[in-house]
CSV table of C-alpha atoms in Angstrom, one decimal:
chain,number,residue,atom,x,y,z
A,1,UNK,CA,0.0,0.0,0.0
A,2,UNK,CA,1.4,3.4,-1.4
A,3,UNK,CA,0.2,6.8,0.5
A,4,UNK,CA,0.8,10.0,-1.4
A,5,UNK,CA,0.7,12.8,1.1
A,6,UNK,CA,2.0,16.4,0.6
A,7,UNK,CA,4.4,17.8,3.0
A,8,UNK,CA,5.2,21.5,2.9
A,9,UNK,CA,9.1,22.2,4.3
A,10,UNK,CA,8.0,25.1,5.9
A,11,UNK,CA,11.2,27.5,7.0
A,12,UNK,CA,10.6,30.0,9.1
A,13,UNK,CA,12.0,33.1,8.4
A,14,UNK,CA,13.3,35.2,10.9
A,15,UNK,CA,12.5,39.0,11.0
A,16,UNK,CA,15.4,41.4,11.8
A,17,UNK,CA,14.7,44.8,14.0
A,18,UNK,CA,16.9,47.8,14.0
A,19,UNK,CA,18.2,48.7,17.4
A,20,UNK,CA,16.7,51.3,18.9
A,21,UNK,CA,17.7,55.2,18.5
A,22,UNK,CA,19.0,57.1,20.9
A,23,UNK,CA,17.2,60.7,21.0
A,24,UNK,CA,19.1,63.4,21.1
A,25,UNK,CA,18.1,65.9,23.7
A,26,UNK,CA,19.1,69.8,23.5
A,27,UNK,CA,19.7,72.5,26.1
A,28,UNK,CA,19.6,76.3,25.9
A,29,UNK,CA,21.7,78.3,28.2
A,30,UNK,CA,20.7,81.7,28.5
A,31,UNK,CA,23.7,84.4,29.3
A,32,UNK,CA,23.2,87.4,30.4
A,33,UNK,CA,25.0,90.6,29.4
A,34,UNK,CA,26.6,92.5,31.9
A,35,UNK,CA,28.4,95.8,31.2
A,36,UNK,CA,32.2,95.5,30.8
A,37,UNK,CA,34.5,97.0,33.2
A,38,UNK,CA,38.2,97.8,33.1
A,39,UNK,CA,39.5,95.3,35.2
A,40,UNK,CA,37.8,92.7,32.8
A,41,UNK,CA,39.1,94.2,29.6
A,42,UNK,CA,43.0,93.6,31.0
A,43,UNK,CA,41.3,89.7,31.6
A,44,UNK,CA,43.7,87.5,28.9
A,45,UNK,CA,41.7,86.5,26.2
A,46,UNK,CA,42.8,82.9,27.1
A,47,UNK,CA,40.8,83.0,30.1
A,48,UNK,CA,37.7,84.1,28.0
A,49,UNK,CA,38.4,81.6,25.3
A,50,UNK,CA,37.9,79.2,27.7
A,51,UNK,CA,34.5,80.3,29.0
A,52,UNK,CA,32.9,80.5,25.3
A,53,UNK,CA,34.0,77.1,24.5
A,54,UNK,CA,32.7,75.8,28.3
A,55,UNK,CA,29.2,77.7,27.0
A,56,UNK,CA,29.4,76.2,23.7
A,57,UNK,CA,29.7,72.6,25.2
A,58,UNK,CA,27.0,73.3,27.6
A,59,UNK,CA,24.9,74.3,24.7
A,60,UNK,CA,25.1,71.0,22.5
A,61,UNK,CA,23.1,68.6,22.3
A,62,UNK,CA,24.0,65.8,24.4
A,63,UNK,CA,22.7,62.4,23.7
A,64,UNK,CA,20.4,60.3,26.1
A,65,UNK,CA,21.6,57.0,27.9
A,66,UNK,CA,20.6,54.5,26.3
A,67,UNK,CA,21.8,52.2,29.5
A,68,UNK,CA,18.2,52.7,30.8
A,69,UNK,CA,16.6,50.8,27.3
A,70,UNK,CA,19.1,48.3,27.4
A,71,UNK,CA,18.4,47.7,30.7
A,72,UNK,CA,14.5,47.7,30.3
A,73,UNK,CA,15.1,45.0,27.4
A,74,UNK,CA,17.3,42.6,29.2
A,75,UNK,CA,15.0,42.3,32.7
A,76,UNK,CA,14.2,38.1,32.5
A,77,UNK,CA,10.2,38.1,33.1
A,78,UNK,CA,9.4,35.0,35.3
A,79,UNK,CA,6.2,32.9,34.3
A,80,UNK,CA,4.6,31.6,37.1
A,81,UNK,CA,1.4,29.5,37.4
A,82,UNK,CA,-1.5,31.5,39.1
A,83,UNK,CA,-2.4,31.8,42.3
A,84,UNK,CA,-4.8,29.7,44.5
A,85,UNK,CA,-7.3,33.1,44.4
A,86,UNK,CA,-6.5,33.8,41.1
A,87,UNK,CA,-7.6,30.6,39.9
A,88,UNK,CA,-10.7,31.1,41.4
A,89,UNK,CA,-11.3,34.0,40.1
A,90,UNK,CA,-10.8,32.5,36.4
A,91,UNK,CA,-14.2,30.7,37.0
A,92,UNK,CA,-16.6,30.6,34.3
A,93,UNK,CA,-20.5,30.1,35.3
A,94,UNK,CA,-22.4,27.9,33.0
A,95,UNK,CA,-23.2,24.2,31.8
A,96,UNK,CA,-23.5,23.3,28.1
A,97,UNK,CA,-24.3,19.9,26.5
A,98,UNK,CA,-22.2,17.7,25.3
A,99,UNK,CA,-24.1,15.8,22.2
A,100,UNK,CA,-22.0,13.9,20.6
A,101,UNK,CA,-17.7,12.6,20.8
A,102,UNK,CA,-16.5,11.5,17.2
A,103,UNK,CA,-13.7,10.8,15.5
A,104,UNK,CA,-13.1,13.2,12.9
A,105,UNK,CA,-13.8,16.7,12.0
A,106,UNK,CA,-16.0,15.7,9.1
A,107,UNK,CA,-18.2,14.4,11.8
A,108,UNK,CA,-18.6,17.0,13.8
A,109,UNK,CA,-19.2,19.5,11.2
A,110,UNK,CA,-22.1,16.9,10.1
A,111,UNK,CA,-23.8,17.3,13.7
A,112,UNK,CA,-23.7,20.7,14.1
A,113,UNK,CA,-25.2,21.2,10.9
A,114,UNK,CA,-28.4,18.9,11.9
A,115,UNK,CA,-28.6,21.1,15.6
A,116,UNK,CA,-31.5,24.0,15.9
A,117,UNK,CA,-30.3,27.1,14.8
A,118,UNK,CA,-30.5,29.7,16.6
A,119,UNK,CA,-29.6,31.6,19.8
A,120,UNK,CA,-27.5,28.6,21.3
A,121,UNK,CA,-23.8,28.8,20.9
A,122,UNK,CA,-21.9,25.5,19.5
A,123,UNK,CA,-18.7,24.5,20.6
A,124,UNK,CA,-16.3,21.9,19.1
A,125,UNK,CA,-14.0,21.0,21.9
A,126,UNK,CA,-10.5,18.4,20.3
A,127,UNK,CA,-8.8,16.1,23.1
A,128,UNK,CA,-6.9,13.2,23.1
A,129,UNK,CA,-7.9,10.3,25.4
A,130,UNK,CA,-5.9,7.2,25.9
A,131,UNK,CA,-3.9,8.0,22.7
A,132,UNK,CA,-7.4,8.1,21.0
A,133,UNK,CA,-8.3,11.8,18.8
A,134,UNK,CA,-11.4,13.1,20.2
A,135,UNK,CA,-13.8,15.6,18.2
A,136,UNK,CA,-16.7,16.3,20.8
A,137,UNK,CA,-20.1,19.4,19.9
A,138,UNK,CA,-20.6,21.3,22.5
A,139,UNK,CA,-24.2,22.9,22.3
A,140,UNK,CA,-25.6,25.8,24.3
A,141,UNK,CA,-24.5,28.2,27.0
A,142,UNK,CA,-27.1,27.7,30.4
A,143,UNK,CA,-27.1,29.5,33.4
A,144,UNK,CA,-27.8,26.7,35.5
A,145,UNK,CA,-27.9,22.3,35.1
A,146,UNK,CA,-31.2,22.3,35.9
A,147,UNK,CA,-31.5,24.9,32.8
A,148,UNK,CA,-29.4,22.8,30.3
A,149,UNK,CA,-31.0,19.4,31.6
A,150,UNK,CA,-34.4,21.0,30.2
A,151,UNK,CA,-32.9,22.0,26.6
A,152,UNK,CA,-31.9,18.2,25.9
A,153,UNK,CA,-35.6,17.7,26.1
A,154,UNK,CA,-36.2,20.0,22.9
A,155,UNK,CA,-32.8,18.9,20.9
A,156,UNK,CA,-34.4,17.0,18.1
A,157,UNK,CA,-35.0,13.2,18.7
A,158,UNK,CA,-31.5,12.0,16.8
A,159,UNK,CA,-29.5,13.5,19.1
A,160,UNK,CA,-32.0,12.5,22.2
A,161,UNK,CA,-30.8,9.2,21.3
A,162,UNK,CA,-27.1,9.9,21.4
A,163,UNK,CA,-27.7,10.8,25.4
A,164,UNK,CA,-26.3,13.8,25.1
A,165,UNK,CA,-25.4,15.1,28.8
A,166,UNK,CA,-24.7,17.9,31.3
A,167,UNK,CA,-21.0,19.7,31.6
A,168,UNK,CA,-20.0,22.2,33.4
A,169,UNK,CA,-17.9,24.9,31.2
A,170,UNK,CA,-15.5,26.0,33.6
A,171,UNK,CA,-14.3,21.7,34.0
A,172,UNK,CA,-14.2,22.0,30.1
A,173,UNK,CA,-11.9,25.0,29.9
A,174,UNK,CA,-9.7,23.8,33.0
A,175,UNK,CA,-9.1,20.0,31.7
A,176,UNK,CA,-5.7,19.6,30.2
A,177,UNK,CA,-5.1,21.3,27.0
A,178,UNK,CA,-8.6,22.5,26.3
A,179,UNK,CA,-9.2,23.7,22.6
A,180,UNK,CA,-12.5,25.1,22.5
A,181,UNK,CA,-13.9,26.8,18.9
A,182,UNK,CA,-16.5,27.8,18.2
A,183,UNK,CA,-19.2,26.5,15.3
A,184,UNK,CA,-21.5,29.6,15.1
């Protein structure tokens, strides 16, 4: 037996970023003008030479540390999992029905398609169990079991059959690699 399958080499390609610019910053010194007496006119003009060129400097623009981005980009940033109150927090009210666990994607898609339309949300939920791929439709969002136990009753009678039953979405979305999507 021969299987022709397609396999893309996919190469990832890896984006390149400038470093960052340093912005230059400027100052303004404002001088005053005094009068000039005698005693400063026999000054040597070295002296004076000296304090234009000390203004000048101060007048430049001097260029901001960048030490303070370099540090920002190299802090590590710990992930940690949450906390005991921040895990309860993360609780999410509400049962939905589980109608059906298949095999494939096919499947599922053949389901929802046969479920009422309507205001009811429809949820395809992918696990793995025991090694075996699992494709289960999700239907309806309920405020309460008793609420959800009641909309089984009006799903049409093919999927009565299929015992569809009660789960709670917060035991959904905290079992191990939950992939929720949505249908409609």
């Amino acid at each position: 037996m021969k299987s022709e399958s397609y396999r893309e080499d996919y190469q990832p390609v890896e984006a390149k970023t400038a470093a960052p610019v340093a912005v230059a910053t400027t100052t303004t010194v404002a001088t005053e003008k005094k009068p000039v007496t005698a005693a400063q006119k026999s000054e040597p003009k070295q002296q004076v030479a000296a304090q234009s060129t000390a203004a000048k400097a101060k007048s430049q623009p001097q260029p901001a540390p960048a030490t303070a981005q370099q540090a920002e980009s190299s802090k590590v940033v710990k992930i940690v999992p949450p906390s005991k109150k921040q895990a309860e927090q993360d609780y999410r009210f509400g049962y939905t029905i589980q109608v059906v666990a298949v095999g494939s994607q096919d499947k599922v898609t053949q389901f929802a398609d046969k479920l009422p339309k309507g205001t009811q949300p429809v949820w395809q939920n992918y696990k793995v169990v025991n090694g075996t791929k699992w494709y289960t439709l999700l239907y309806g969002d309920f405020a309460s079991k008793v609420k959800a136990e009641q909309a089984i009753q009006t799903l049409p009678k093919e999927f009565q059959d299929l015992k569809p039953f009660v789960r709670s979405i917060d035991k959904i979305k905290k079992s191990d690699y939950p992939t929720l999507s949505k249908l409609n």
